């Protein structure tokens, strides 16, 4: 993806690695679809000074290499510190999707938002929930309300061909704390009922 970090590669080397990986995969299966994941799609990570290209510019460079990139997976993780994103309004998210739609490729959107402010023993990576970062403080009810507000708008965008939850349940290891729609004991949060209603309404 665009964030890098695991291999401590420079931006140029990371772009080269992604291009060569796609080239190799294309030779293996010419009919496959290839997506690149984009974390922090508003580019918050650029404030660290380790990147010259915005997320959009990075993917545009991959497209110009004509290696058969099919689409982009945008990771919208609201209510979290890094590697999540600052909380944005529906209008800001709508404009983000419209911008990425200009590339003319499929968009998958993976969303996450917290259902609690407390510690999450199942979360890894040190990501923290940001309190008071939305119109409701984060709770199971707030998570459900955020999903109800944002997912229909995202799914209605013509370029968006899939919307997914980053984590379905909190019992498995996950990057973003309290982001599942099932509690660690497997019982449903309010968000699951909301997702089910949205899915039924779409069909």
Coordinates of N, CA and C in Angstrom, one line a residue:
X1 N 0.8 -1.2 0.0 CA 0.0 0.0 0.0 C 0.9 1.3 0.0
X2 N 0.2 2.4 0.2 CA 0.9 3.7 0.1 C 1.6 4.0 1.4
X3 N 1.3 3.5 2.5 CA 1.9 3.9 3.8 C 3.3 3.3 4.0
X4 N 3.5 2.1 3.5 CA 4.8 1.5 3.7 C 5.1 1.3 5.1
X5 N 6.4 1.2 5.5 CA 6.8 1.1 6.9 C 7.4 -0.2 7.2
X6 N 6.7 -1.3 6.8 CA 7.1 -2.6 7.2 C 8.6 -3.0 6.7
X7 N 8.9 -2.6 5.5 CA 10.2 -2.9 4.9 C 11.1 -1.7 5.0
X8 N 10.7 -0.6 5.5 CA 11.5 0.6 5.6 C 12.0 1.0 4.2
X9 N 11.2 0.9 3.2 CA 11.6 1.3 1.9 C 11.3 2.8 1.6
X10 N 12.1 3.4 0.7 CA 11.9 4.7 0.3 C 10.6 4.7 -0.6
X11 N 10.0 5.9 -0.8 CA 8.8 6.0 -1.6 C 9.1 5.5 -3.0
X12 N 10.2 5.9 -3.6 CA 10.6 5.4 -5.0 C 10.7 3.9 -5.0
X13 N 11.4 3.3 -4.0 CA 11.5 1.8 -4.0 C 10.2 1.1 -3.8
X14 N 9.3 1.8 -3.0 CA 8.0 1.2 -2.7 C 7.2 1.2 -4.0
X15 N 7.2 2.3 -4.7 CA 6.5 2.4 -6.0 C 7.0 1.3 -7.0
X16 N 8.3 1.2 -7.1 CA 8.9 0.2 -8.0 C 8.5 -1.2 -7.6
X17 N 8.5 -1.5 -6.3 CA 8.1 -2.8 -5.8 C 6.7 -3.1 -6.1
X18 N 5.8 -2.2 -6.0 CA 4.4 -2.4 -6.3 C 4.2 -2.6 -7.8
X19 N 4.9 -1.9 -8.6 CA 4.8 -2.0 -10.1 C 5.3 -3.4 -10.5
X20 N 6.5 -3.8 -9.9 CA 7.0 -5.1 -10.3 C 6.2 -6.3 -9.8
X21 N 5.6 -6.1 -8.6 CA 4.7 -7.1 -8.1 C 3.5 -7.3 -9.0
X22 N 2.9 -6.2 -9.5 CA 1.8 -6.2 -10.4 C 2.2 -6.9 -11.7
X23 N 3.4 -6.5 -12.2 CA 3.8 -7.1 -13.5 C 4.0 -8.6 -13.4
X24 N 4.5 -9.1 -12.3 CA 4.7 -10.5 -12.0 C 3.4 -11.2 -11.9
X25 N 2.4 -10.6 -11.2 CA 1.1 -11.2 -11.0 C 0.4 -11.2 -12.3
X26 N 0.5 -10.2 -13.1 CA -0.2 -10.2 -14.4 C 0.4 -11.3 -15.4
X27 N 1.6 -11.6 -15.3 CA 2.2 -12.7 -16.1 C 1.6 -14.0 -15.6
X28 N 1.4 -14.1 -14.3 CA 0.9 -15.4 -13.8 C -0.6 -15.6 -14.1
X29 N -1.4 -14.5 -14.1 CA -2.8 -14.6 -14.4 C -3.3 -13.3 -15.1
X30 N -3.4 -13.4 -16.4 CA -3.7 -12.2 -17.2 C -5.1 -11.7 -17.0
X31 N -6.0 -12.6 -16.4 CA -7.4 -12.2 -16.3 C -7.7 -11.7 -14.9
X32 N -6.7 -11.7 -14.0 CA -7.0 -11.3 -12.6 C -7.2 -9.8 -12.5
X33 N -7.9 -9.4 -11.4 CA -8.1 -8.0 -11.1 C -7.1 -7.6 -10.0
X34 N -6.4 -6.5 -10.1 CA -5.5 -6.1 -9.1 C -5.9 -4.7 -8.5
X35 N -5.9 -4.7 -7.2 CA -6.3 -3.5 -6.4 C -5.1 -3.1 -5.5
X36 N -4.9 -1.9 -5.4 CA -3.9 -1.4 -4.4 C -4.6 -0.7 -3.2
X37 N -4.1 -1.0 -2.0 CA -4.8 -0.5 -0.8 C -4.2 0.9 -0.5
X38 N -5.1 1.8 -0.2 CA -4.6 3.2 0.2 C -5.1 3.5 1.6
X39 N -4.2 3.6 2.5 CA -4.5 4.0 3.9 C -4.4 5.5 4.0
X40 N -5.1 6.1 4.9 CA -5.1 7.5 5.1 C -5.2 8.2 3.8
X41 N -6.3 8.0 3.1 CA -6.4 8.6 1.7 C -6.4 10.1 1.6
X42 N -6.6 10.8 2.7 CA -6.4 12.3 2.7 C -5.0 12.7 2.8
X43 N -4.1 11.7 3.1 CA -2.7 12.0 3.1 C -2.1 12.5 4.4
X44 N -2.8 12.2 5.6 CA -2.3 12.7 6.8 C -0.8 12.3 7.1
X45 N -0.4 11.2 6.6 CA 0.9 10.7 6.8 C 2.0 11.6 6.2
X46 N 1.6 12.4 5.3 CA 2.6 13.2 4.5 C 3.2 14.3 5.4
X47 N 2.6 14.6 6.6 CA 3.1 15.6 7.5 C 4.4 15.1 8.1
X48 N 4.7 13.8 8.0 CA 6.0 13.3 8.6 C 7.2 13.6 7.7
X49 N 6.9 14.1 6.5 CA 8.0 14.5 5.6 C 8.7 13.4 4.9
X50 N 8.2 12.1 4.9 CA 8.8 11.0 4.3 C 8.2 10.7 2.9
X51 N 7.3 11.4 2.5 CA 6.6 11.2 1.2 C 6.5 12.4 0.4
X52 N 6.7 12.3 -0.9 CA 6.6 13.4 -1.8 C 5.2 13.3 -2.6
X53 N 4.8 12.1 -2.8 CA 3.6 11.9 -3.6 C 2.4 11.8 -2.7
X54 N 1.3 12.4 -3.1 CA 0.0 12.2 -2.3 C -0.5 10.8 -2.7
X55 N -1.4 10.3 -1.9 CA -2.0 9.0 -2.2 C -2.5 9.0 -3.7
X56 N -3.2 10.0 -4.1 CA -3.8 10.1 -5.4 C -2.6 10.0 -6.5
X57 N -1.6 10.8 -6.3 CA -0.5 10.8 -7.2 C 0.2 9.5 -7.3
X58 N 0.4 8.8 -6.2 CA 1.0 7.5 -6.2 C 0.2 6.5 -7.1
X59 N -1.1 6.5 -6.9 CA -1.9 5.5 -7.7 C -1.9 5.9 -9.1
X60 N -2.0 7.2 -9.4 CA -1.9 7.7 -10.8 C -0.6 7.3 -11.5
X61 N 0.5 7.3 -10.7 CA 1.8 6.9 -11.3 C 1.7 5.4 -11.6
X62 N 1.1 4.6 -10.8 CA 0.9 3.2 -11.1 C 0.0 3.0 -12.3
X63 N -1.0 3.8 -12.5 CA -1.9 3.6 -13.6 C -1.1 4.0 -14.9
X64 N -0.3 5.0 -14.8 CA 0.5 5.4 -16.0 C 1.5 4.4 -16.5
X65 N 1.8 3.5 -15.6 CA 2.8 2.4 -15.9 C 2.1 1.3 -16.8
X66 N 0.7 1.4 -16.9 CA 0.0 0.5 -17.8 C 0.2 -1.0 -17.4
X67 N 0.1 -1.3 -16.1 CA 0.4 -2.6 -15.7 C -0.9 -3.4 -15.3
X68 N -2.1 -2.8 -15.7 CA -3.3 -3.5 -15.5 C -4.0 -3.3 -14.1
X69 N -3.7 -2.2 -13.4 CA -4.4 -1.9 -12.2 C -5.9 -1.8 -12.4
X70 N -6.6 -2.6 -11.6 CA -8.1 -2.6 -11.8 C -8.8 -1.6 -10.9
X71 N -8.2 -1.4 -9.8 CA -9.0 -0.5 -8.8 C -8.1 -0.2 -7.6
X72 N -8.8 0.6 -6.7 CA -8.2 1.0 -5.5 C -9.1 0.7 -4.3
X73 N -8.4 0.2 -3.2 CA -9.2 0.0 -2.0 C -8.9 1.1 -1.0
X74 N -9.8 2.0 -0.8 CA -9.6 3.1 0.1 C -10.0 2.7 1.5
X75 N -9.1 3.0 2.4 CA -9.3 2.6 3.8 C -9.7 3.9 4.6
X76 N -11.0 3.9 5.0 CA -11.5 5.1 5.7 C -11.8 4.6 7.1
X77 N -10.8 4.9 8.0 CA -10.9 4.6 9.4 C -11.1 5.8 10.3
X78 N -12.3 6.1 10.6 CA -12.6 7.4 11.3 C -12.6 7.2 12.8
X79 N -12.1 8.3 13.5 CA -12.1 8.3 14.9 C -10.9 7.7 15.6
X80 N -9.8 7.5 14.8 CA -8.6 6.9 15.2 C -7.4 7.8 15.0
X81 N -6.4 7.6 15.8 CA -5.1 8.2 15.5 C -4.4 7.4 14.4
X82 N -3.2 7.7 14.0 CA -2.5 7.0 13.0 C -2.5 5.5 13.3
X83 N -2.7 4.6 12.3 CA -2.8 4.8 10.9 C -4.2 5.1 10.4
X84 N -5.1 5.6 11.3 CA -6.5 6.0 10.9 C -6.5 7.4 10.4
X85 N -7.7 7.9 10.2 CA -7.8 9.2 9.6 C -8.5 10.1 10.6
X86 N -8.3 11.4 10.4 CA -9.0 12.4 11.2 C -10.5 12.3 10.8
X87 N -11.4 12.5 11.7 CA -12.8 12.4 11.4 C -13.2 13.5 10.4
X88 N -13.9 13.1 9.4 CA -14.4 14.0 8.4 C -15.9 14.0 8.3
X89 N -16.5 15.0 7.7 CA -17.9 15.1 7.4 C -18.3 14.3 6.2
X90 N -19.6 14.1 6.1 CA -20.1 13.3 4.9 C -19.7 14.0 3.7
X91 N -19.7 15.3 3.6 CA -19.4 16.1 2.4 C -17.9 15.8 2.1
X92 N -17.0 15.8 3.1 CA -15.6 15.6 2.8 C -15.4 14.2 2.3
X93 N -16.1 13.2 2.8 CA -15.9 11.8 2.3 C -16.5 11.7 0.9
X94 N -17.6 12.4 0.7 CA -18.2 12.4 -0.7 C -17.2 13.0 -1.7
X95 N -16.6 14.1 -1.3 CA -15.6 14.7 -2.2 C -14.4 13.8 -2.4
X96 N -14.0 13.1 -1.4 CA -12.9 12.2 -1.6 C -13.2 11.1 -2.6
X97 N -14.4 10.5 -2.5 CA -14.8 9.5 -3.4 C -14.9 10.1 -4.8
X98 N -15.4 11.3 -5.0 CA -15.5 11.9 -6.3 C -14.1 12.1 -6.9
X99 N -13.1 12.5 -6.1 CA -11.8 12.7 -6.5 C -11.2 11.4 -7.1
X100 N -11.3 10.4 -6.3 CA -10.7 9.1 -6.7 C -11.5 8.5 -7.9
X101 N -12.7 8.9 -8.1 CA -13.5 8.4 -9.2 C -12.9 9.0 -10.5
X102 N -12.2 10.1 -10.5 CA -11.6 10.7 -11.7 C -10.6 9.7 -12.3
X103 N -10.1 8.8 -11.6 CA -9.1 7.8 -12.2 C -9.7 6.9 -13.1
X104 N -11.0 6.7 -13.1 CA -11.7 5.8 -14.0 C -11.6 4.4 -13.7
X105 N -11.3 4.0 -12.5 CA -11.1 2.6 -12.1 C -12.1 2.3 -11.0
X106 N -12.2 1.0 -10.7 CA -13.1 0.6 -9.6 C -12.6 1.1 -8.2
X107 N -13.5 1.4 -7.4 CA -13.2 1.8 -6.0 C -13.8 0.8 -5.0
X108 N -13.0 0.2 -4.2 CA -13.5 -0.5 -3.0 C -13.2 0.4 -1.8
X109 N -14.2 0.4 -0.9 CA -14.0 1.2 0.3 C -14.1 0.3 1.5
X110 N -13.1 0.4 2.4 CA -13.1 -0.4 3.6 C -13.3 0.6 4.8
X111 N -14.3 0.5 5.6 CA -14.6 1.5 6.6 C -14.4 0.9 8.0
X112 N -14.0 1.7 9.0 CA -13.9 1.3 10.4 C -14.2 2.6 11.2
X113 N -14.9 2.3 12.3 CA -15.1 3.4 13.3 C -15.3 2.7 14.7
X114 N -14.9 3.3 15.8 CA -15.0 2.6 17.0 C -16.3 2.6 17.7
X115 N -16.5 1.5 18.5 CA -17.8 1.4 19.3 C -17.5 1.6 20.8
X116 N -16.3 2.0 21.1 CA -16.0 2.2 22.6 C -14.7 3.1 22.7
X117 N -14.5 3.7 23.8 CA -13.3 4.5 24.0 C -12.3 3.8 24.8
X118 N -12.7 2.6 25.4 CA -11.8 1.9 26.3 C -10.7 1.1 25.6
X119 N -9.8 0.5 26.4 CA -8.8 -0.3 25.8 C -9.4 -1.6 25.1
X120 N -8.7 -2.0 24.1 CA -9.1 -3.2 23.3 C -8.0 -4.2 23.3
X121 N -8.1 -5.3 24.0 CA -7.0 -6.2 24.1 C -6.8 -7.0 22.8
X122 N -7.8 -7.0 21.9 CA -7.6 -7.7 20.7 C -7.0 -6.9 19.6
X123 N -6.8 -5.6 19.8 CA -6.2 -4.7 18.8 C -4.7 -4.7 18.8
X124 N -4.1 -4.7 17.7 CA -2.6 -4.7 17.6 C -2.2 -3.4 16.9
X125 N -0.9 -3.0 17.1 CA -0.3 -1.9 16.3 C -0.3 -0.6 17.0
X126 N -1.0 -0.5 18.2 CA -0.9 0.7 19.0 C -1.8 1.8 18.5
X127 N -2.8 1.6 17.6 CA -3.7 2.6 17.2 C -4.6 2.9 18.3
X128 N -5.0 4.2 18.5 CA -5.8 4.7 19.6 C -7.1 5.4 19.1
X129 N -8.2 5.1 19.8 CA -9.4 5.8 19.6 C -9.3 7.3 20.0
X130 N -9.7 8.2 19.2 CA -9.7 9.6 19.5 C -11.1 10.1 20.0
X131 N -11.1 10.4 21.3 CA -12.4 10.8 21.9 C -12.8 12.2 21.4
X132 N -14.1 12.4 21.5 CA -14.7 13.7 21.1 C -14.4 14.1 19.7
X133 N -14.3 13.1 18.8 CA -13.9 13.4 17.4 C -15.0 13.4 16.4
X134 N -16.2 13.1 16.9 CA -17.4 13.1 16.0 C -18.5 13.8 16.8
X135 N -19.7 13.9 16.2 CA -20.8 14.6 16.8 C -21.3 13.8 18.0
X136 N -21.1 12.5 18.1 CA -21.4 11.7 19.3 C -20.1 11.1 19.8
X137 N -19.9 11.0 21.1 CA -18.7 10.4 21.6 C -18.8 8.9 21.2
X138 N -17.7 8.2 21.0 CA -17.7 6.9 20.4 C -18.3 5.9 21.4
X139 N -19.3 5.2 20.9 CA -20.0 4.1 21.7 C -20.6 3.2 20.6
X140 N -21.3 2.1 21.1 CA -22.0 1.3 20.1 C -23.1 2.0 19.3
X141 N -23.8 2.9 20.0 CA -24.8 3.7 19.3 C -24.2 4.6 18.3
X142 N -23.0 5.2 18.7 CA -22.4 6.2 17.7 C -21.8 5.4 16.5
X143 N -21.3 4.2 16.7 CA -20.8 3.4 15.6 C -21.9 3.1 14.7
X144 N -23.1 2.7 15.2 CA -24.2 2.4 14.4 C -24.7 3.6 13.6
X145 N -24.7 4.8 14.3 CA -25.1 6.0 13.6 C -24.2 6.4 12.5
X146 N -22.9 6.3 12.8 CA -21.9 6.6 11.7 C -22.1 5.8 10.5
X147 N -22.3 4.5 10.7 CA -22.5 3.6 9.6 C -23.7 3.9 8.8
X148 N -24.8 4.3 9.5 CA -26.1 4.6 8.9 C -25.9 5.9 8.1
X149 N -25.1 6.9 8.6 CA -24.9 8.1 7.9 C -24.0 8.0 6.7
X150 N -23.0 7.2 6.8 CA -21.9 7.3 5.7 C -22.0 6.2 4.7
X151 N -22.3 4.9 5.1 CA -22.2 3.8 4.1 C -23.2 4.0 2.9
X152 N -24.5 4.4 3.1 CA -25.4 4.6 2.0 C -24.8 5.6 1.0
X153 N -24.2 6.7 1.5 CA -23.7 7.7 0.6 C -22.5 7.1 -0.2
X154 N -21.6 6.4 0.5 CA -20.5 5.8 -0.2 C -20.9 4.8 -1.2
X155 N -21.8 3.9 -0.9 CA -22.2 2.9 -1.8 C -23.0 3.4 -3.0
X156 N -23.6 4.6 -2.9 CA -24.3 5.2 -4.0 C -23.4 5.8 -5.1
X157 N -22.1 5.9 -4.8 CA -21.2 6.5 -5.8 C -21.0 5.5 -6.9
X158 N -21.2 6.0 -8.2 CA -21.1 5.0 -9.3 C -19.8 4.3 -9.4
X159 N -18.6 4.9 -9.0 CA -17.4 4.2 -9.1 C -17.1 3.2 -8.0
X160 N -17.9 3.2 -7.0 CA -17.7 2.3 -5.9 C -18.4 1.0 -6.2
X161 N -17.6 -0.1 -6.2 CA -18.1 -1.4 -6.5 C -18.1 -2.3 -5.3
X162 N -17.7 -1.8 -4.2 CA -17.8 -2.6 -3.0 C -17.5 -1.8 -1.7
X163 N -18.3 -2.0 -0.7 CA -18.1 -1.4 0.6 C -17.9 -2.5 1.7
X164 N -16.9 -2.4 2.5 CA -16.6 -3.5 3.4 C -16.3 -3.0 4.8
X165 N -16.6 -3.7 5.8 CA -16.1 -3.4 7.2 C -14.7 -3.9 7.3
X166 N -13.9 -3.1 8.0 CA -12.5 -3.5 8.2 C -12.4 -4.8 9.0
X167 N -13.3 -4.8 10.0 CA -13.3 -6.0 10.9 C -14.7 -6.4 11.2
X168 N -15.0 -7.6 11.1 CA -16.4 -8.0 11.4 C -16.6 -8.3 12.9
X169 N -15.7 -8.8 13.6 CA -15.8 -9.1 15.0 C -14.6 -8.8 15.8
X170 N -14.8 -8.4 17.1 CA -13.7 -8.0 17.9 C -13.0 -9.2 18.6
X171 N -13.4 -10.4 18.3 CA -12.8 -11.6 19.0 C -11.5 -12.0 18.3
X172 N -11.4 -11.6 17.0 CA -10.1 -11.8 16.2 C -9.2 -10.6 16.3
X173 N -7.9 -10.9 16.0 CA -7.0 -9.7 16.0 C -7.4 -8.7 15.0
X174 N -7.3 -7.4 15.3 CA -7.7 -6.4 14.4 C -6.9 -5.1 14.7
X175 N -6.7 -4.3 13.6 CA -5.9 -3.2 13.7 C -6.5 -2.0 14.4
X176 N -7.8 -1.8 14.1 CA -8.5 -0.6 14.6 C -9.4 -1.0 15.8
X177 N -9.1 -0.5 17.0 CA -9.8 -0.9 18.2 C -11.4 -0.8 18.1
X178 N -12.1 -1.8 18.6 CA -13.5 -1.8 18.7 C -14.2 -1.6 17.4
X179 N -13.6 -2.0 16.3 CA -14.2 -1.6 14.9 C -15.1 -2.7 14.4
X180 N -15.2 -3.9 15.1 CA -16.1 -4.9 14.6 C -17.5 -4.6 14.9
X181 N -18.4 -5.4 14.3 CA -19.9 -5.2 14.6 C -20.3 -6.4 15.5
X182 N -19.4 -7.2 16.0 CA -19.6 -8.2 17.0 C -18.7 -8.0 18.2
X183 N -19.2 -8.1 19.4 CA -18.4 -8.0 20.6 C -17.4 -9.2 20.7
X184 N -16.4 -9.1 21.6 CA -15.5 -10.2 21.7 C -16.2 -11.5 22.1
X185 N -17.4 -11.5 22.7 CA -18.1 -12.7 23.1 C -19.0 -13.2 22.0
X186 N -19.0 -12.5 20.8 CA -19.7 -12.9 19.7 C -21.1 -12.4 19.6
X187 N -21.6 -11.6 20.6 CA -22.9 -11.0 20.5 C -22.9 -9.8 19.6
X188 N -24.0 -9.5 19.0 CA -24.1 -8.4 18.0 C -24.2 -7.0 18.7
X189 N -23.4 -6.1 18.1 CA -23.6 -4.7 18.4 C -24.7 -4.1 17.6
X190 N -25.1 -2.9 18.0 CA -26.2 -2.2 17.2 C -25.9 -2.0 15.7
X191 N -24.6 -1.9 15.4 CA -24.1 -1.7 14.1 C -24.5 -2.9 13.2
X192 N -24.5 -4.1 13.7 CA -24.9 -5.2 12.8 C -26.3 -5.1 12.3
X193 N -27.2 -4.7 13.2 CA -28.6 -4.5 12.8 C -28.7 -3.4 11.8
X194 N -28.0 -2.4 11.9 CA -28.0 -1.3 11.0 C -27.5 -1.8 9.6
X195 N -26.4 -2.5 9.6 CA -25.8 -3.0 8.4 C -26.8 -4.0 7.7
X196 N -27.4 -4.8 8.4 CA -28.4 -5.7 7.9 C -29.6 -5.0 7.2
X197 N -30.1 -3.9 7.9 CA -31.1 -3.1 7.4 C -30.7 -2.4 6.1
X198 N -29.5 -1.9 6.1 CA -29.0 -1.2 4.9 C -28.9 -2.2 3.7
X199 N -28.4 -3.4 4.0 CA -28.3 -4.4 2.9 C -29.6 -4.8 2.4
X200 N -30.6 -5.0 3.3 CA -31.9 -5.4 2.8 C -32.6 -4.3 2.0
X201 N -32.4 -3.0 2.4 CA -32.9 -1.9 1.7 C -32.3 -1.8 0.3
X202 N -31.1 -2.1 0.2 CA -30.4 -2.1 -1.1 C -30.9 -3.1 -2.1
X203 N -31.5 -4.2 -1.6 CA -32.0 -5.3 -2.4 C -33.5 -5.3 -2.5

